[in-house]
Amino acid sequence: LFAIFAFATCGGYSGGLRLSVDCANKSESDLNIDIAFAYPFRLHQVNFDAPTCEGKRREKLSLIGDFSSSAEFFVTIAVFAFLYSLAATVVYIFFQNKYRENNRGPLIDFIVTVVFSFLWLVSSSAWAKGLSDVKIATDPDEVLLLMSACKQQSNKCLPVRSPVMSSLNTSVVFGFLNFILWAGNIWFVFKETGWHSSGQRHPPDTMEKQPSSYNQGGYNQDSYGPAGGYNQPGSYGQVGEYGQSQSYGQSGPTSFANQI
């Protein structure tokens, strides 16, 4: 829909302006000089007749400038964006399995979305500059300067009606809105690709494999006996003659526990 509004407001434009030339000799005046122009804004091909205020002779003039390149580029991008959006919608709805097959569909969709985002930015910027030049070239005050009769002080040249550019301004706005729309859609298309899926894979947590206690050179959970005795590694216990429990290390007895 945004692409339709973009190319419709630009490609369907037609406008015009009206000028008035009041000669010193009233019979030579022309108070309604209509100049019409339209897309693709090849203004140098727009011709009109104007009085010279020198008898009945009239001069043939034309507007200045050719802004068709930026306008046609903008409309072309809008039309192709519309067609691609329409085709993508059909694929999303009816061919979802083939779209996800081998990850080829999401990758193509991602690349095309990036390209269209860039083209929308370039075409909208170019058309914004072209529209600014169109406004200057069709300004009634600028067009009056082209007439030889308006260079004489005795003649009065006035603008009667200026062209309405509201739809063209709207087309520029929709152009940049399309850029924002397509650029924002890059993230959602990227999430469908295998690149995003591979980026979500994390290595297993190695901390879970570490032992919960130190077995070498330290103490074990079983180091403390039921009676609170402390046994060094490598020690062994003996039961005495009177039932007295003794623990001997490598160098001799280390502790007594559980005396009876």
Tab-separated table of C-alpha atoms in Angstrom:
chain	number	residue	atom	x	y	z
A	1	LEU	CA	0.000	0.000	0.000
A	2	PHE	CA	2.816	2.414	0.788
A	3	ALA	CA	4.410	1.684	-2.594
A	4	ILE	CA	1.081	2.281	-4.364
A	5	PHE	CA	0.677	5.655	-2.682
A	6	ALA	CA	4.257	6.569	-3.589
A	7	PHE	CA	4.062	5.954	-7.341
A	8	ALA	CA	0.422	7.043	-7.660
A	9	THR	CA	1.001	10.486	-6.142
A	10	CYS	CA	4.041	11.067	-8.344
A	11	GLY	CA	3.293	9.240	-11.586
A	12	GLY	CA	-0.284	10.509	-11.799
A	13	TYR	CA	0.510	14.175	-11.295
A	14	SER	CA	-0.542	16.907	-13.688
A	15	GLY	CA	-0.599	20.605	-12.892
A	16	GLY	CA	-0.233	24.018	-14.344
A	17	LEU	CA	0.149	27.721	-13.770
A	18	ARG	CA	-1.425	30.839	-15.178
A	19	LEU	CA	0.242	34.164	-16.003
A	20	SER	CA	-0.970	37.591	-17.005
A	21	VAL	CA	0.785	40.041	-19.330
A	22	ASP	CA	-0.787	43.505	-19.451
A	23	CYS	CA	0.791	45.503	-22.251
A	24	ALA	CA	0.792	49.271	-22.526
A	25	ASN	CA	-1.337	48.779	-25.588
A	26	LYS	CA	-4.282	46.920	-24.104
A	27	SER	CA	-5.175	45.267	-27.385
A	28	GLU	CA	-1.888	43.345	-27.264
A	29	SER	CA	-2.341	42.050	-23.736
A	30	ASP	CA	-2.944	38.447	-22.746
A	31	LEU	CA	-4.318	38.063	-19.240
A	32	ASN	CA	-4.668	34.268	-19.268
A	33	ILE	CA	-1.536	32.421	-20.296
A	34	ASP	CA	-1.973	28.805	-19.190
A	35	ILE	CA	1.038	26.521	-18.919
A	36	ALA	CA	0.365	22.837	-18.172
A	37	PHE	CA	2.952	20.222	-17.239
A	38	ALA	CA	2.868	16.665	-15.889
A	39	TYR	CA	4.928	13.612	-15.052
A	40	PRO	CA	7.712	12.826	-16.031
A	41	PHE	CA	8.531	16.564	-15.825
A	42	ARG	CA	10.420	17.109	-19.057
A	43	LEU	CA	9.796	20.804	-18.690
A	44	HIS	CA	11.985	21.813	-21.619
A	45	GLN	CA	9.352	20.201	-23.845
A	46	VAL	CA	6.518	22.285	-22.351
A	47	ASN	CA	5.878	25.129	-24.800
A	48	PHE	CA	3.613	28.168	-24.533
A	49	ASP	CA	2.978	31.408	-26.401
A	50	ALA	CA	3.388	34.833	-24.846
A	51	PRO	CA	2.752	38.352	-26.233
A	52	THR	CA	5.723	40.587	-26.965
A	53	CYS	CA	3.693	43.798	-26.615
A	54	GLU	CA	5.128	44.838	-29.961
A	55	GLY	CA	2.176	44.646	-32.290
A	56	LYS	CA	0.413	41.352	-32.710
A	57	ARG	CA	3.607	39.358	-32.692
A	58	ARG	CA	3.891	36.567	-30.144
A	59	GLU	CA	6.898	34.583	-29.041
A	60	LYS	CA	7.138	30.863	-28.398
A	61	LEU	CA	8.791	29.924	-25.134
A	62	SER	CA	9.370	26.778	-23.081
A	63	LEU	CA	10.044	25.993	-19.473
A	64	ILE	CA	13.561	25.167	-18.315
A	65	GLY	CA	14.839	21.827	-17.075
A	66	ASP	CA	14.471	18.076	-17.476
A	67	PHE	CA	13.745	16.259	-14.221
A	68	SER	CA	12.460	13.021	-15.687
A	69	SER	CA	15.412	10.906	-14.499
A	70	SER	CA	14.790	11.317	-10.772
A	71	ALA	CA	10.995	11.115	-11.160
A	72	GLU	CA	11.074	7.983	-13.324
A	73	PHE	CA	13.656	6.347	-11.065
A	74	PHE	CA	11.433	6.953	-8.052
A	75	VAL	CA	8.322	5.592	-9.754
A	76	THR	CA	10.203	2.557	-11.091
A	77	ILE	CA	11.443	1.593	-7.623
A	78	ALA	CA	7.929	2.036	-6.235
A	79	VAL	CA	6.391	-0.188	-8.916
A	80	PHE	CA	8.957	-2.968	-8.482
A	81	ALA	CA	8.638	-2.780	-4.696
A	82	PHE	CA	4.890	-3.191	-5.053
A	83	LEU	CA	5.278	-6.197	-7.349
A	84	TYR	CA	7.827	-7.852	-5.072
A	85	SER	CA	5.657	-7.264	-2.005
A	86	LEU	CA	2.707	-8.816	-3.796
A	87	ALA	CA	4.748	-11.858	-4.870
A	88	ALA	CA	6.238	-12.260	-1.386
A	89	THR	CA	2.784	-12.183	0.168
A	90	VAL	CA	1.657	-15.030	-2.092
A	91	VAL	CA	4.758	-17.053	-1.195
A	92	TYR	CA	4.305	-16.455	2.543
A	93	ILE	CA	0.712	-17.658	2.452
A	94	PHE	CA	0.672	-20.507	-0.074
A	95	PHE	CA	4.297	-21.697	-0.357
A	96	GLN	CA	5.585	-21.520	3.206
A	97	ASN	CA	7.262	-24.944	3.049
A	98	LYS	CA	9.176	-24.194	-0.127
A	99	TYR	CA	10.103	-20.785	1.275
A	100	ARG	CA	11.884	-22.402	4.231
A	101	GLU	CA	13.388	-25.261	2.233
A	102	ASN	CA	17.199	-25.253	2.391
A	103	ASN	CA	17.055	-21.745	3.884
A	104	ARG	CA	17.224	-20.382	0.328
A	105	GLY	CA	13.969	-18.454	0.457
A	106	PRO	CA	14.762	-16.440	3.596
A	107	LEU	CA	18.259	-15.603	2.334
A	108	ILE	CA	16.920	-14.318	-0.990
A	109	ASP	CA	14.215	-12.388	0.822
A	110	PHE	CA	16.797	-10.858	3.164
A	111	ILE	CA	19.086	-9.737	0.323
A	112	VAL	CA	16.214	-8.269	-1.709
A	113	THR	CA	14.908	-6.402	1.342
A	114	VAL	CA	18.319	-4.830	1.960
A	115	VAL	CA	18.607	-3.814	-1.702
A	116	PHE	CA	15.138	-2.265	-1.771
A	117	SER	CA	15.839	-0.366	1.446
A	118	PHE	CA	18.915	1.184	-0.135
A	119	LEU	CA	17.075	1.952	-3.394
A	120	TRP	CA	14.197	3.594	-1.520
A	121	LEU	CA	16.638	5.879	0.267
A	122	VAL	CA	18.472	6.826	-2.935
A	123	SER	CA	15.354	7.305	-5.079
A	124	SER	CA	13.507	9.299	-2.418
A	125	SER	CA	16.490	11.591	-1.892
A	126	ALA	CA	16.930	12.062	-5.641
A	127	TRP	CA	13.241	12.786	-6.158
A	128	ALA	CA	13.191	15.233	-3.228
A	129	LYS	CA	15.978	17.193	-4.936
A	130	GLY	CA	14.218	16.891	-8.305
A	131	LEU	CA	10.957	18.146	-6.836
A	132	SER	CA	12.744	21.158	-5.380
A	133	ASP	CA	14.079	21.970	-8.853
A	134	VAL	CA	10.629	21.453	-10.400
A	135	LYS	CA	9.140	23.966	-7.966
A	136	ILE	CA	11.758	26.532	-8.940
A	137	ALA	CA	11.339	25.928	-12.674
A	138	THR	CA	7.552	26.258	-12.482
A	139	ASP	CA	7.496	29.224	-10.142
A	140	PRO	CA	5.385	31.897	-11.932
A	141	ASP	CA	7.854	34.628	-10.994
A	142	GLU	CA	10.672	32.672	-12.614
A	143	VAL	CA	8.633	31.947	-15.739
A	144	LEU	CA	7.775	35.635	-16.155
A	145	LEU	CA	11.476	36.386	-16.426
A	146	LEU	CA	11.567	34.361	-19.654
A	147	MET	CA	9.191	36.771	-21.421
A	148	SER	CA	10.634	39.721	-23.291
A	149	ALA	CA	7.527	41.805	-22.624
A	150	CYS	CA	8.094	41.574	-18.875
A	151	LYS	CA	11.504	43.238	-19.224
A	152	GLN	CA	9.879	46.542	-20.171
A	153	GLN	CA	8.725	48.851	-17.399
A	154	SER	CA	5.611	49.936	-19.275
A	155	ASN	CA	4.149	46.398	-19.233
A	156	LYS	CA	2.708	44.667	-16.192
A	157	CYS	CA	3.340	40.944	-15.731
A	158	LEU	CA	1.627	39.173	-12.847
A	159	PRO	CA	1.218	35.557	-11.678
A	160	VAL	CA	-2.431	34.522	-11.622
A	161	ARG	CA	-2.211	30.941	-10.357
A	162	SER	CA	0.645	28.852	-9.021
A	163	PRO	CA	0.865	25.071	-9.497
A	164	VAL	CA	-0.404	22.880	-6.660
A	165	MET	CA	2.391	20.602	-5.450
A	166	SER	CA	0.686	18.894	-2.511
A	167	SER	CA	0.523	15.461	-4.139
A	168	LEU	CA	4.183	15.660	-5.111
A	169	ASN	CA	5.115	16.559	-1.552
A	170	THR	CA	3.096	13.555	-0.432
A	171	SER	CA	5.023	11.309	-2.797
A	172	VAL	CA	8.324	12.339	-1.191
A	173	VAL	CA	6.903	11.631	2.261
A	174	PHE	CA	5.733	8.191	1.182
A	175	GLY	CA	9.139	7.546	-0.354
A	176	PHE	CA	10.931	8.035	2.944
A	177	LEU	CA	8.195	6.140	4.794
A	178	ASN	CA	8.838	3.211	2.465
A	179	PHE	CA	12.534	3.407	3.284
A	180	ILE	CA	11.767	3.251	7.029
A	181	LEU	CA	9.322	0.398	6.459
A	182	TRP	CA	11.731	-1.712	4.399
A	183	ALA	CA	14.739	-0.933	6.597
A	184	GLY	CA	12.783	-1.941	9.705
A	185	ASN	CA	11.694	-5.143	7.989
A	186	ILE	CA	15.337	-6.209	7.569
A	187	TRP	CA	15.451	-7.445	11.161
A	188	PHE	CA	12.315	-9.569	10.832
A	189	VAL	CA	13.525	-11.146	7.588
A	190	PHE	CA	16.947	-11.764	9.146
A	191	LYS	CA	15.287	-13.749	11.949
A	192	GLU	CA	13.969	-16.178	9.324
A	193	THR	CA	17.444	-16.926	7.957
A	194	GLY	CA	19.871	-19.598	9.091
A	195	TRP	CA	22.347	-16.899	10.115
A	196	HIS	CA	20.115	-15.892	13.000
A	197	SER	CA	19.538	-19.518	14.015
A	198	SER	CA	23.265	-20.290	14.070
A	199	GLY	CA	23.904	-17.194	16.134
A	200	GLN	CA	21.543	-18.480	18.837
A	201	ARG	CA	23.593	-21.624	19.475
A	202	HIS	CA	25.781	-21.390	22.607
A	203	PRO	CA	28.520	-23.787	23.756
A	204	PRO	CA	27.646	-25.998	26.762
A	205	ASP	CA	28.339	-24.575	30.163
A	206	THR	CA	31.735	-25.903	31.258
A	207	MET	CA	31.217	-24.813	34.828
A	208	GLU	CA	28.797	-27.673	35.341
A	209	LYS	CA	31.581	-30.153	34.723
A	210	GLN	CA	33.805	-28.833	37.516
A	211	PRO	CA	33.895	-30.972	40.682
A	212	SER	CA	31.975	-29.658	43.622
A	213	SER	CA	34.761	-30.393	46.071
A	214	TYR	CA	38.527	-30.630	46.148
A	215	ASN	CA	39.851	-34.154	46.471
A	216	GLN	CA	43.575	-33.488	46.210
A	217	GLY	CA	45.529	-31.715	48.846
A	218	GLY	CA	42.390	-30.679	50.747
A	219	TYR	CA	39.627	-32.198	52.739
A	220	ASN	CA	36.577	-34.305	51.877
A	221	GLN	CA	33.049	-34.029	53.104
A	222	ASP	CA	33.697	-37.274	54.978
A	223	SER	CA	36.799	-35.875	56.630
A	224	TYR	CA	34.873	-35.162	59.797
A	225	GLY	CA	33.804	-38.260	61.569
A	226	PRO	CA	30.555	-38.623	63.444
A	227	ALA	CA	32.297	-37.557	66.628
A	228	GLY	CA	34.054	-34.529	65.217
A	229	GLY	CA	37.489	-36.084	64.660
A	230	TYR	CA	39.692	-34.888	61.867
A	231	ASN	CA	41.497	-37.376	59.629
A	232	GLN	CA	44.351	-36.415	57.336
A	233	PRO	CA	44.646	-38.005	53.933
A	234	GLY	CA	46.337	-41.303	54.067
A	235	SER	CA	45.526	-42.042	57.715
A	236	TYR	CA	43.945	-45.216	58.988
A	237	GLY	CA	42.045	-46.014	62.121
A	238	GLN	CA	42.592	-48.772	64.708
A	239	VAL	CA	40.443	-49.902	67.575
A	240	GLY	CA	42.325	-50.267	70.806
A	241	GLU	CA	42.225	-52.948	73.330
A	242	TYR	CA	39.628	-51.198	75.434
A	243	GLY	CA	37.465	-50.222	72.524
A	244	GLN	CA	39.287	-46.901	72.166
A	245	SER	CA	39.377	-45.607	68.595
A	246	GLN	CA	42.722	-44.225	67.500
A	247	SER	CA	43.778	-42.757	64.171
A	248	TYR	CA	47.354	-42.928	63.035
A	249	GLY	CA	48.874	-40.980	60.150
A	250	GLN	CA	52.059	-41.664	58.369
A	251	SER	CA	54.141	-40.288	61.273
A	252	GLY	CA	52.116	-41.488	64.250
A	253	PRO	CA	48.764	-41.014	65.979
A	254	THR	CA	47.018	-37.812	65.060
A	255	SER	CA	43.761	-37.816	67.023
A	256	PHE	CA	41.627	-39.681	69.529
A	257	ALA	CA	37.892	-39.971	69.177
A	258	ASN	CA	34.928	-41.803	70.607
A	259	GLN	CA	36.518	-42.620	73.924
A	260	ILE	CA	34.589	-45.109	75.958
